[in-house]
Coordinates of C-alpha atoms and ligand atoms in Angstrom, one line a residue:
Chain U
M104 CA 0.1 -82.6 52.7
I105 CA 1.5 -85.3 50.5
D106 CA -0.5 -88.2 49.4
T107 CA 0.5 -90.7 46.8
K108 CA -1.4 -93.7 45.5
E109 CA 0.4 -96.5 43.6
L110 CA 3.0 -94.0 42.4
T111 CA 5.2 -95.7 39.8
K112 CA 8.0 -94.6 37.5
R113 CA 9.6 -96.8 34.9
F114 CA 12.7 -96.1 32.8
G115 CA 12.3 -98.6 30.0
E116 CA 12.7 -102.0 31.5
L117 CA 13.7 -100.7 34.9
T118 CA 11.0 -99.9 37.5
A119 CA 12.7 -97.2 39.6
V120 CA 9.7 -96.6 41.8
K121 CA 7.1 -99.3 42.4
S122 CA 3.6 -98.4 43.5
I123 CA 4.5 -96.2 46.4
E124 CA 1.9 -95.1 49.0
L125 CA 2.8 -92.2 51.2
H126 CA 0.7 -90.1 53.5
I127 CA 2.6 -87.2 55.0
Q128 CA 0.9 -84.9 57.4
E129 CA 1.3 -81.1 57.5
G130 CA 4.3 -80.0 59.6
E131 CA 5.8 -83.4 59.6
I132 CA 9.5 -84.2 58.8
F133 CA 9.3 -87.3 56.8
G134 CA 12.3 -89.4 55.8
L135 CA 12.9 -91.6 52.8
L136 CA 15.8 -93.9 53.9
G137 CA 17.4 -96.1 51.3
P138 CA 20.6 -97.2 49.6
N139 CA 22.0 -95.9 46.3
G140 CA 19.6 -96.5 43.5
A141 CA 16.6 -97.2 45.7
G142 CA 14.5 -94.6 43.9
K143 CA 14.6 -91.7 46.3
T144 CA 15.5 -89.1 43.8
T145 CA 13.0 -90.4 41.3
T146 CA 10.3 -90.2 43.9
I147 CA 11.2 -86.6 44.8
S148 CA 11.4 -85.7 41.1
M149 CA 7.9 -87.0 40.5
L150 CA 6.5 -85.2 43.6
S151 CA 8.2 -81.9 42.5
T152 CA 6.8 -82.2 38.9
I153 CA 10.2 -82.7 37.3
L154 CA 9.4 -86.2 36.2
T155 CA 5.9 -87.3 35.1
P156 CA 4.8 -90.5 36.9
T157 CA 4.4 -93.6 34.7
S158 CA 1.2 -94.5 36.6
G159 CA -0.5 -93.7 39.9
T160 CA -1.2 -90.3 41.4
A161 CA 0.4 -87.9 43.8
I162 CA -1.2 -84.9 45.5
V163 CA 1.1 -82.3 46.9
A164 CA -0.3 -79.4 48.8
G165 CA -3.7 -80.1 47.4
H166 CA -2.7 -80.3 43.7
N167 CA -2.1 -83.2 41.4
V168 CA 1.6 -83.3 40.3
A169 CA 0.8 -84.5 36.8
T170 CA -2.1 -82.3 35.9
E171 CA -1.6 -79.1 38.0
R172 CA 2.1 -78.6 37.8
E173 CA 2.2 -74.9 38.2
D174 CA 0.0 -74.9 41.3
V175 CA 2.3 -77.6 42.8
R176 CA 5.4 -75.6 41.9
K177 CA 4.2 -72.5 43.7
D178 CA 3.9 -74.3 47.0
I179 CA 7.1 -76.4 47.0
G180 CA 10.7 -75.7 47.6
V181 CA 13.3 -78.2 46.3
V182 CA 16.9 -78.8 47.4
F183 CA 18.3 -81.1 44.7
Q184 CA 20.8 -83.9 45.3
D185 CA 23.3 -82.3 42.9
P186 CA 24.4 -78.7 43.3
S187 CA 22.2 -76.2 41.6
L188 CA 23.5 -72.7 42.5
D189 CA 24.8 -70.1 40.2
D190 CA 28.4 -70.0 41.1
E191 CA 29.0 -66.6 39.4
L192 CA 26.4 -64.8 41.5
T193 CA 26.8 -64.0 45.2
G194 CA 24.7 -65.7 47.9
Y195 CA 22.5 -62.7 48.1
E196 CA 21.9 -62.6 44.3
N197 CA 21.1 -66.3 44.2
L198 CA 18.3 -65.7 46.7
E199 CA 17.3 -62.5 45.0
F200 CA 17.0 -64.3 41.6
H201 CA 14.8 -67.0 43.2
G202 CA 12.5 -64.5 44.9
R203 CA 12.0 -62.6 41.6
L204 CA 11.3 -65.9 39.8
Y205 CA 8.6 -66.7 42.4
G206 CA 7.1 -63.2 42.0
M207 CA 8.0 -61.8 45.4
S208 CA 7.9 -58.0 45.8
K209 CA 11.1 -56.1 46.5
D210 CA 10.4 -55.5 50.2
E211 CA 9.4 -59.1 50.7
R212 CA 12.6 -60.3 49.1
K213 CA 14.8 -58.1 51.1
E214 CA 13.3 -59.0 54.4
R215 CA 13.2 -62.7 53.6
I216 CA 16.8 -62.9 52.4
V217 CA 18.1 -61.4 55.6
E218 CA 16.0 -63.6 57.7
L219 CA 17.1 -66.8 55.9
L220 CA 20.8 -65.9 55.7
E221 CA 20.7 -65.3 59.4
L222 CA 19.0 -68.7 59.9
V223 CA 21.7 -70.5 58.0
E224 CA 24.5 -68.2 59.3
L225 CA 25.6 -66.9 56.0
I226 CA 24.7 -63.3 56.5
D227 CA 28.4 -62.1 56.6
K228 CA 29.1 -64.0 53.3
K229 CA 26.2 -62.6 51.4
D230 CA 28.2 -60.6 49.0
I231 CA 30.8 -63.2 48.1
P232 CA 30.4 -65.1 44.8
V233 CA 29.1 -68.6 45.5
K234 CA 32.2 -70.2 43.8
N235 CA 34.2 -69.1 46.8
Y236 CA 31.8 -70.9 49.3
S237 CA 32.7 -74.2 50.9
G238 CA 30.6 -77.3 50.2
G239 CA 28.7 -76.9 53.5
M240 CA 28.1 -73.2 52.9
K241 CA 26.7 -74.0 49.5
R242 CA 24.3 -76.6 50.9
R243 CA 23.1 -74.1 53.6
L244 CA 22.5 -71.5 50.9
E245 CA 20.5 -74.0 48.9
I246 CA 18.3 -74.8 51.9
A247 CA 17.8 -71.1 52.4
R248 CA 16.9 -70.8 48.8
G249 CA 14.4 -73.7 49.0
L250 CA 12.6 -71.8 51.8
M251 CA 12.8 -68.3 50.1
H252 CA 9.3 -68.2 48.8
K253 CA 7.7 -69.7 51.9
P254 CA 6.8 -73.0 50.4
R255 CA 4.3 -75.3 52.3
V256 CA 6.4 -78.3 51.4
L257 CA 10.2 -78.6 51.3
F258 CA 11.9 -81.4 49.5
L259 CA 15.5 -82.1 50.6
D260 CA 17.3 -84.7 48.5
E261 CA 20.2 -86.0 50.5
P262 CA 20.9 -82.6 52.1
T263 CA 24.0 -83.6 53.9
I264 CA 25.7 -85.9 51.4
G265 CA 29.4 -85.6 51.4
L266 CA 29.5 -83.1 54.3
D267 CA 31.6 -83.5 57.4
P268 CA 29.8 -84.6 60.6
Q269 CA 29.9 -81.2 62.2
T270 CA 28.3 -79.4 59.2
R271 CA 25.8 -82.2 59.0
R272 CA 24.7 -81.5 62.5
Y273 CA 24.4 -77.8 61.8
I274 CA 22.2 -78.6 58.8
W275 CA 20.0 -80.8 60.9
K276 CA 19.6 -78.0 63.4
Y277 CA 18.5 -75.5 60.6
I278 CA 16.0 -78.0 59.3
K279 CA 14.5 -78.6 62.7
E280 CA 14.4 -74.8 63.4
M281 CA 12.7 -73.9 60.2
N282 CA 10.3 -76.8 60.5
A283 CA 9.3 -75.5 63.9
Q284 CA 9.2 -71.8 62.9
E285 CA 7.3 -72.1 59.7
R286 CA 5.3 -75.3 60.0
V287 CA 6.7 -76.3 56.6
T288 CA 6.3 -80.0 55.8
V289 CA 9.6 -81.6 55.0
L290 CA 10.4 -84.7 52.9
V291 CA 14.0 -85.6 53.2
T292 CA 15.8 -88.4 51.5
T293 CA 19.0 -89.9 52.9
H294 CA 21.1 -93.0 53.1
Y295 CA 22.5 -92.0 56.5
M296 CA 20.5 -93.8 59.2
E297 CA 21.6 -91.3 61.9
E298 CA 20.1 -88.6 59.8
A299 CA 16.7 -90.3 59.4
D300 CA 16.7 -91.3 63.1
Y301 CA 17.6 -87.9 64.5
L302 CA 15.6 -85.7 62.1
C303 CA 12.5 -87.4 61.1
D304 CA 9.1 -87.9 62.7
K305 CA 8.4 -90.8 60.4
V306 CA 10.7 -92.8 58.2
A307 CA 9.9 -94.9 55.1
I308 CA 12.6 -97.4 54.3
I309 CA 12.8 -97.8 50.5
D310 CA 14.7 -100.5 48.6
H311 CA 14.5 -101.3 44.9
G312 CA 11.7 -98.8 44.5
E313 CA 9.5 -100.3 47.1
I314 CA 8.7 -99.2 50.7
I315 CA 9.6 -102.1 52.9
A316 CA 8.9 -100.5 56.3
L317 CA 7.2 -97.3 57.4
D318 CA 6.9 -96.0 61.0
K319 CA 8.4 -93.7 63.6
P320 CA 12.1 -94.3 64.0
S321 CA 11.7 -95.4 67.6
R322 CA 9.0 -97.9 66.7
L323 CA 11.0 -99.3 63.8
K324 CA 13.9 -99.9 66.2
S325 CA 11.9 -101.3 69.1
K326 CA 10.5 -104.0 66.8
M327 CA 14.1 -105.1 66.6
G328 CA 14.3 -106.2 70.3
K329 CA 16.7 -104.7 72.8
S330 CA 20.0 -105.2 71.3
V331 CA 21.8 -106.4 68.1
I332 CA 24.8 -108.7 68.2
S333 CA 27.1 -109.0 65.3
M334 CA 29.4 -111.9 65.2
D335 CA 32.3 -112.7 62.9
V336 CA 32.4 -116.5 62.8
S337 CA 33.7 -119.1 60.3
K338 CA 30.8 -120.5 58.3
P339 CA 28.2 -117.8 59.1
D340 CA 25.5 -119.7 57.2
K341 CA 25.8 -122.8 59.3
F342 CA 25.9 -120.7 62.5
C343 CA 22.7 -118.9 61.5
E344 CA 21.0 -122.2 61.2
L345 CA 22.1 -123.3 64.6
V346 CA 21.0 -120.1 66.1
R347 CA 17.6 -120.3 64.5
K348 CA 17.0 -123.7 66.1
S349 CA 18.0 -122.4 69.5
K350 CA 15.1 -120.0 69.7
W351 CA 17.2 -117.4 71.7
V352 CA 17.0 -114.8 69.0
I353 CA 14.2 -112.8 67.5
K354 CA 15.7 -112.5 64.1
S355 CA 19.0 -113.5 62.4
K356 CA 20.6 -112.6 59.2
C357 CA 23.9 -113.3 57.4
V358 CA 25.5 -110.4 55.7
G359 CA 28.9 -111.1 54.1
D360 CA 31.0 -112.9 56.7
K361 CA 29.0 -111.6 59.6
V362 CA 25.9 -112.8 61.5
H363 CA 23.5 -110.2 62.7
L364 CA 21.3 -111.3 65.6
T365 CA 18.4 -109.4 67.1
V366 CA 18.0 -110.4 70.7
K367 CA 16.2 -109.4 74.0
D368 CA 18.9 -110.0 76.5
G369 CA 22.3 -109.6 74.8
E370 CA 24.7 -109.7 77.8
K371 CA 23.5 -113.1 79.0
L372 CA 23.4 -114.5 75.5
I373 CA 26.9 -113.8 74.4
P374 CA 28.6 -116.6 76.4
K375 CA 25.9 -119.0 75.2
L376 CA 26.5 -118.1 71.6
V377 CA 30.2 -118.6 71.9
I378 CA 29.8 -122.0 73.5
L379 CA 27.3 -122.9 70.8
A380 CA 29.8 -122.0 68.1
E381 CA 32.7 -123.8 69.7
K382 CA 30.7 -127.0 70.3
N383 CA 29.9 -127.1 66.6
G384 CA 33.5 -126.6 65.6
L385 CA 33.2 -123.0 64.5
N386 CA 35.7 -120.2 65.2
V387 CA 34.4 -117.0 66.7
N388 CA 36.7 -114.1 65.6
S389 CA 34.8 -111.2 67.2
I390 CA 31.6 -110.2 68.8
T391 CA 30.1 -106.7 69.1
M392 CA 26.8 -105.7 70.7
H393 CA 24.8 -102.4 70.3
S394 CA 21.3 -101.0 70.6
P395 CA 19.3 -101.4 67.4
T396 CA 19.7 -98.7 64.7
L397 CA 17.8 -98.1 61.5
E398 CA 20.7 -99.7 59.8
D399 CA 19.9 -102.9 61.7
V400 CA 16.3 -102.6 60.6
F401 CA 17.5 -102.4 57.0
I402 CA 19.9 -105.3 57.4
Q403 CA 17.2 -107.5 58.8
L404 CA 14.8 -106.6 56.0
T405 CA 17.1 -106.9 53.1
G406 CA 20.3 -108.8 54.2
R407 CA 22.4 -105.8 53.0
H408 CA 23.9 -102.7 54.4
L409 CA 22.5 -99.3 53.6
R410 CA 25.8 -98.1 52.3
E411 CA 26.9 -100.8 50.0
E412 CA 30.2 -99.1 49.1
Q413 CA 31.2 -99.3 52.7
A414 CA 30.3 -102.9 53.1
S415 CA 31.8 -103.9 49.8
S416 CA 35.1 -102.2 50.5
T417 CA 35.6 -104.1 53.8
D418 CA 34.6 -107.2 51.9
A419 CA 37.2 -106.5 49.3
L420 CA 39.8 -105.9 52.0
R421 CA 39.0 -109.1 53.7
K422 CA 39.1 -111.0 50.4
R423 CA 42.5 -109.6 49.7
F424 CA 43.6 -110.5 53.2
M425 CA 42.3 -114.0 52.9
A426 CA 44.1 -114.4 49.5
R427 CA 47.3 -113.4 51.1
R428 CA 46.9 -116.0 53.8
G429 CA 46.5 -118.6 51.1
H430 CA 42.7 -119.3 51.5
Chain O
M76 CA 8.7 -60.5 35.7
A77 CA 10.2 -63.9 35.1
I78 CA 11.4 -62.9 31.7
Y79 CA 13.1 -59.8 33.2
T80 CA 14.7 -62.0 35.9
I81 CA 16.2 -64.4 33.4
W82 CA 17.4 -61.4 31.3
L83 CA 18.9 -59.7 34.3
R84 CA 20.9 -62.8 35.2
E85 CA 22.3 -63.0 31.7
M86 CA 23.3 -59.4 31.9
L87 CA 25.0 -59.9 35.2
H88 CA 27.0 -62.8 33.9
F89 CA 27.9 -60.8 30.8
I90 CA 29.3 -57.7 32.6
R91 CA 31.2 -59.9 35.1
D92 CA 32.9 -61.7 32.3
K93 CA 35.2 -59.0 31.1
S94 CA 37.5 -61.4 29.3
R95 CA 34.7 -62.7 27.2
I96 CA 33.8 -59.1 26.1
I97 CA 37.3 -58.3 25.1
G98 CA 37.9 -61.7 23.6
S99 CA 34.9 -61.4 21.4
M100 CA 36.3 -58.3 19.7
G101 CA 39.5 -60.1 18.7
M102 CA 38.4 -62.2 15.7
P103 CA 36.2 -59.5 14.0
L104 CA 38.9 -56.8 14.4
F105 CA 41.5 -59.3 13.1
F106 CA 39.4 -59.9 10.0
L107 CA 38.9 -56.2 9.5
L108 CA 42.4 -55.1 10.0
F109 CA 44.3 -57.8 8.2
I110 CA 41.9 -59.1 5.5
G111 CA 40.3 -55.7 5.1
T112 CA 43.5 -53.8 4.8
G113 CA 45.1 -56.5 2.7
L114 CA 42.2 -56.6 0.2
N115 CA 41.5 -52.9 0.3
S116 CA 43.9 -52.2 -2.5
A117 CA 43.2 -55.3 -4.6
F118 CA 39.5 -55.2 -4.9
S119 CA 36.9 -52.7 -5.9
V120 CA 33.3 -53.2 -4.8
P121 CA 30.2 -51.7 -6.2
G122 CA 29.2 -48.2 -5.2
G123 CA 32.7 -47.0 -5.1
V124 CA 33.3 -47.6 -1.4
G125 CA 36.6 -49.1 -0.2
Y126 CA 36.8 -52.8 0.6
M127 CA 37.4 -52.0 4.2
E128 CA 34.2 -50.0 4.4
F129 CA 32.3 -52.7 2.5
M130 CA 33.5 -55.3 5.0
A131 CA 32.8 -53.4 8.2
P132 CA 29.1 -54.3 8.3
G133 CA 30.1 -57.9 7.6
I134 CA 32.2 -58.2 10.7
V135 CA 29.4 -56.6 12.7
G136 CA 27.3 -59.5 11.4
M137 CA 30.1 -61.8 12.5
I138 CA 30.2 -60.6 16.1
L139 CA 26.4 -60.9 16.2
L140 CA 26.4 -64.4 14.9
F141 CA 29.2 -65.6 17.2
G142 CA 28.0 -63.8 20.3
S143 CA 24.4 -65.0 19.7
I144 CA 25.0 -68.7 19.0
F145 CA 27.5 -69.0 21.8
S146 CA 25.0 -67.6 24.3
G147 CA 23.5 -71.1 23.8
L148 CA 26.6 -72.1 25.8
N149 CA 25.0 -70.5 28.8
V150 CA 22.1 -72.9 28.5
V151 CA 24.5 -75.9 28.3
A152 CA 26.4 -74.6 31.4
D153 CA 23.1 -74.1 33.3
K154 CA 22.3 -77.7 32.6
Q155 CA 25.8 -78.9 33.5
F156 CA 25.9 -77.0 36.8
G157 CA 22.4 -77.8 37.8
F158 CA 21.0 -74.3 37.7
M159 CA 18.6 -75.3 35.0
K160 CA 16.7 -77.4 37.5
E161 CA 16.2 -74.3 39.7
M162 CA 14.5 -72.6 36.8
L163 CA 12.5 -75.7 35.6
V164 CA 11.0 -76.2 39.0
A165 CA 9.9 -72.6 39.4
P166 CA 6.2 -71.7 38.7
V167 CA 7.2 -70.1 35.4
P168 CA 6.1 -71.1 31.9
R169 CA 8.9 -72.5 29.8
S170 CA 8.1 -69.9 27.1
S171 CA 9.1 -67.2 29.6
L172 CA 12.4 -68.9 30.3
V173 CA 13.1 -69.0 26.5
L174 CA 12.1 -65.4 26.0
G175 CA 14.3 -64.3 28.9
K176 CA 17.2 -66.3 27.5
T177 CA 16.6 -64.9 24.0
L178 CA 16.4 -61.3 25.2
G179 CA 19.5 -61.8 27.4
G180 CA 21.5 -63.4 24.6
A181 CA 20.4 -60.8 22.1
S182 CA 21.2 -57.9 24.4
T183 CA 24.7 -59.1 25.1
A184 CA 25.4 -59.7 21.4
L185 CA 24.0 -56.3 20.7
L186 CA 26.2 -54.7 23.3
Q187 CA 29.2 -56.4 21.8
A188 CA 28.2 -55.3 18.3
L189 CA 27.8 -51.7 19.5
L190 CA 31.2 -51.8 21.1
L191 CA 32.7 -53.2 17.9
L192 CA 31.0 -50.5 15.8
S193 CA 32.4 -47.8 18.0
L194 CA 35.9 -49.2 17.7
V195 CA 35.5 -49.5 13.9
F196 CA 34.3 -45.9 13.8
L197 CA 37.1 -44.7 15.9
L198 CA 39.6 -46.6 13.8
G199 CA 38.2 -44.7 10.8
A200 CA 37.3 -47.8 8.9
V201 CA 33.8 -46.5 8.3
K202 CA 31.8 -43.3 8.9
F203 CA 28.1 -43.3 9.8
S204 CA 25.7 -40.9 11.4
L205 CA 24.1 -41.3 14.8
I206 CA 20.7 -41.8 13.0
A207 CA 22.2 -44.7 11.1
L208 CA 23.5 -46.2 14.3
L209 CA 20.0 -46.0 15.9
L210 CA 18.5 -47.5 12.7
V211 CA 20.8 -50.6 12.7
I212 CA 19.9 -51.4 16.3
P213 CA 16.6 -53.2 15.4
I214 CA 18.3 -55.0 12.6
M215 CA 21.1 -56.2 14.9
F216 CA 18.5 -57.2 17.5
F217 CA 16.6 -59.5 15.1
I218 CA 19.8 -61.0 13.8
S219 CA 20.8 -61.9 17.4
A220 CA 17.4 -63.0 18.5
S221 CA 17.4 -65.6 15.7
F222 CA 20.8 -67.0 16.2
V223 CA 20.4 -67.0 20.0
N224 CA 17.5 -69.4 19.5
I225 CA 19.4 -71.5 17.1
G226 CA 22.0 -71.8 19.9
I227 CA 19.3 -72.6 22.4
I228 CA 17.8 -75.3 20.2
F229 CA 21.1 -77.1 20.0
A230 CA 21.9 -76.5 23.6
T231 CA 18.7 -78.2 24.8
R232 CA 20.0 -81.4 23.0
I233 CA 23.6 -81.2 24.0
S234 CA 24.9 -81.5 27.5
D235 CA 28.6 -81.2 27.0
P236 CA 30.1 -77.7 26.4
H237 CA 32.9 -79.0 24.2
G238 CA 30.5 -80.9 22.1
F239 CA 28.4 -77.8 21.8
Q240 CA 31.4 -75.6 20.7
V241 CA 32.5 -78.2 18.1
I242 CA 29.1 -78.5 16.6
M243 CA 28.5 -74.8 16.6
N244 CA 31.8 -74.0 14.9
F245 CA 30.8 -76.4 12.2
F246 CA 27.7 -74.3 11.6
I247 CA 29.1 -70.8 12.2
M248 CA 31.8 -70.8 9.6
P249 CA 29.6 -71.6 6.6
L250 CA 26.9 -69.3 7.9
F251 CA 29.5 -66.5 8.1
F252 CA 31.3 -67.1 4.8
L253 CA 28.1 -67.6 2.9
S254 CA 26.5 -64.4 4.0
G255 CA 27.8 -61.7 1.8
A256 CA 29.9 -60.4 4.7
L257 CA 33.1 -60.6 2.7
F258 CA 32.0 -60.3 -0.9
P259 CA 29.1 -58.8 -2.8
V260 CA 26.2 -61.2 -3.6
D261 CA 25.4 -60.0 -7.1
N262 CA 28.0 -61.5 -9.3
L263 CA 28.4 -64.9 -7.6
P264 CA 28.1 -68.1 -9.7
G265 CA 24.7 -69.8 -9.5
W266 CA 25.3 -72.5 -6.9
L267 CA 27.0 -70.2 -4.5
K268 CA 24.4 -67.6 -4.9
I269 CA 21.7 -70.0 -4.0
L270 CA 23.5 -70.9 -0.8
V271 CA 24.0 -67.3 0.1
L272 CA 20.4 -66.3 -0.7
A273 CA 19.2 -69.2 1.5
N274 CA 21.2 -67.8 4.5
P275 CA 19.2 -65.5 6.7
L276 CA 22.3 -63.8 7.8
T277 CA 22.8 -62.5 4.2
Y278 CA 19.7 -60.2 4.7
G279 CA 20.9 -59.1 8.1
I280 CA 24.2 -58.0 6.8
D281 CA 22.7 -56.5 3.7
G282 CA 20.4 -54.4 6.0
L283 CA 23.3 -53.3 8.1
R284 CA 25.3 -52.4 5.0
G285 CA 22.4 -50.5 3.5
I286 CA 22.0 -48.3 6.5
L287 CA 25.6 -47.8 7.4
I288 CA 27.2 -47.2 4.0
G289 CA 24.4 -47.4 1.5
H290 CA 24.2 -49.6 -1.7
P291 CA 22.2 -52.5 -0.3
T292 CA 21.6 -55.5 -2.6
F293 CA 17.9 -55.8 -1.5
P294 CA 15.4 -53.2 -0.5
L295 CA 15.5 -52.6 3.2
W296 CA 12.0 -53.7 3.8
I297 CA 12.7 -57.2 2.4
D298 CA 15.8 -57.5 4.6
F299 CA 13.8 -56.5 7.6
T300 CA 10.8 -58.7 6.9
I301 CA 12.9 -61.8 6.4
L302 CA 14.7 -61.1 9.6
V303 CA 11.6 -60.7 11.6
V304 CA 9.9 -63.8 10.2
F305 CA 13.1 -65.8 10.7
S306 CA 13.4 -64.7 14.4
A307 CA 9.8 -65.5 15.0
I308 CA 10.2 -69.0 13.6
T309 CA 13.4 -69.7 15.7
V310 CA 11.8 -68.4 18.9
L311 CA 8.9 -70.8 18.4
I312 CA 11.2 -73.7 17.7
G313 CA 13.3 -72.7 20.7
A314 CA 10.3 -72.6 23.0
Y315 CA 9.3 -76.0 21.7
A316 CA 12.8 -77.5 22.3
F317 CA 12.8 -76.1 25.8
E318 CA 9.4 -77.6 26.5
K319 CA 10.7 -81.0 25.4
M320 CA 13.9 -80.8 27.4
Q321 CA 14.0 -83.1 30.5
Ligands
LIG77 N1 16.7 -90.7 33.8 C1 16.9 -92.0 34.1 N2 16.9 -92.9 33.1 C2 17.1 -94.2 33.4 N3 17.3 -94.7 34.6 C3 17.2 -93.9 35.6 C4 17.0 -92.5 35.4 N4 17.0 -91.8 36.6 C5 17.2 -92.8 37.5 N5 17.3 -94.0 36.9 C6 17.5 -95.3 37.6 O1 16.5 -95.5 38.6 C7 17.0 -96.1 39.8 C8 16.7 -95.2 41.0 O2 17.4 -94.0 40.9 P1 17.4 -92.8 41.9 O3 18.2 -91.7 41.4 O4 16.0 -92.5 42.2 O5 18.0 -93.5 43.2 P2 18.4 -92.8 44.6 O6 17.6 -93.6 45.6 O7 18.1 -91.3 44.5 O8 19.9 -93.1 44.7 P3 21.1 -92.2 45.2 O9 21.2 -92.5 46.7 O10 22.3 -92.8 44.5 O11 20.8 -90.8 44.9 C9 18.4 -96.3 39.6 O12 18.6 -97.6 39.2 C10 18.8 -95.4 38.4 O13 19.8 -95.9 37.6
LIG78 MG1 19.3 -89.7 44.7

C-alpha cells in the first residue's frame, strides 16, 4: 500500500530524511518511532504530497506522490501533528466541510458523520463549536475527519501527543477499531514507545532521518534478550568496559550516568554485577531491572533516550545536585 | 463543489462574527457623518449635489476596500491555525481554493456594503432607486474581487496576523485617499491626478457615483472594463501565489 525507494528530503544543508525504504502492506498498522527531529513529520509530509521529495520515489495507494498528487490525495486521510480544525465551526460542520471538499453526496455525508462521531464518542457534542472542545476531543474529531472520505491509507502524525494517559488509551482503541472495521492501512508516527508497541503490527525506528531498525515490536524486543538492567554507578564508562570483558551481557551502553545492560538471566546476574563493581572500587547507587521495551532497543542502537527532554531534565537536576554537594 | 464549499465556510464565519459586521460600519459612517456633514457647507462639488451626497459612494468604496483586503486575514488565520493544511491536502485544485476564497471574501464585502448603503439611504444622506441599487452590485462585486485577491496575495506571504494588518494599513490608506472618494478628480494638480488615475479604486468609486447620484468623471463602460480587467489580473496572480505557497 505504501512503498518508498531511497526517499530523501533535504532542507538546504540539512538532510531531514535519508534514503528511506518502507514497504507497508494493506491493512497494516505501521509505526514510525523516533525522537524529536528524527524526520517523522517530514516523511509523512512527503507521503501525503505536502512536500516534494528531494530524491527517491514513493508510491501510495498505487500512485506516485510526486507526479500523481491528486490521485494520492483522494485515497489518503491525514491527521497532522499540529491542530488543523476550524475552531469556529461545530464538530459536525468540520466533518461536513471535509465531506463536501472530497465530493461526497449529501446522504453519504450524513450517514458517515453519524457513524464516525459514534466511533469517537462525540455524537452528543456534534453541535458545539470546536473551540469549546477539550484537547482530547479535538484529536478524536481530527481522527474522525481523517476517515471521513473512507481513505485507503490514514496518516497519523503523533496522534496522542500531549494527551493524558486515559485519552491516549481511548485513541488507541479507536485506531484499532477502525483499522479492523475498514481495513484502512495506518501509518502512525510517535515518540512514545508504549504507543508503537501496543498499536503497531510493525515498527520502524527512525533517528536522524534514517531507519535504524524495522520489525515487529515483539521481535525488536526479543533481540534484546530477556531483561534489561540499568545501573547507576560511579564511573559508568569504566564499568561498561569491565562488563564487556566479563561476557555476561549481550549488549551494554552508557547513557548519561547510567549503564544499560541487556542480559539473559537478570536475577542471577545482579549480585555478580555488584561484586564486580565493588571489587574495582566503584560505587553502585542503584539497580533496576525490567523486561525490554522499544525504548531499550532505541537506547542500545543510539546511546540516547527517545525523549531527550526527559533525559536531559534529569541530567540537569543531577548536575545541580552534584554542584550543591561540591563536586 | 469545492468552490462552493470554501465559499460556504467564509459565509458561516461571516454571519457568526456579528461584531465584525457592526464594527465594519463604524469607520465609514464616522467619515460620512463627521467629515461629510462638516464639509457639506464649505464645499460645492460639480453637478450641484451636496458634499455629503458626493461622498456617500466614496465611503461605500471604503467599506468594500477594507472588507475585501482584510478578508485576506482569514487566509493568514487559516495558516496560523493549521486549517490551511486541511485544504491543501484535499484533492482539490489550488485554483478552486482561490476562487472559493475570492467569492467568499467578495460576498461578505458586498453584504457589508449593501448594509452600509441601506443605512446611508435611511439616514437620508443620498437617494437612489432600486434599479440603481441593482446596477451597482456588479461594480461592487468586481471592486471586492480585486481587493480580496490583493489581500490573498499578501496573505500567502505573511504568516503573522499583526504583520498582515500593519502592512495592509500601509496600503489601504493611500488607496482610499487617492481614489476620488473624498474629492473630485477633475481639478487635481498633475502629480496627484496621475496617482489617482493609476488607482483602480478610482474607477470603482466613479462607477458607483455615476449610477447612484449621476455625474461620473468617466463613461461607465470605461469604469467597468477597467474593473473587470483588474479583477481578472488579481485573480490570476492570487491563484499563482496560492500555488507557490508551502
Ligand atoms: N520546512 C523546514 N525547513 C527547514 N528544516 C526543516 C523543515 N521542516 C523540518 N525541518 C527539519 O528537519 C528535521 C526533521 O523534522 P521533522 O519535523 O520531520 O521531525 P519529527 O520527527 O517530526 O520531530 P517531532 O517529533 O519534533 O515532530 C528537523 O531537524 C527539522 O528542524
Ligand atoms: Mg513531527
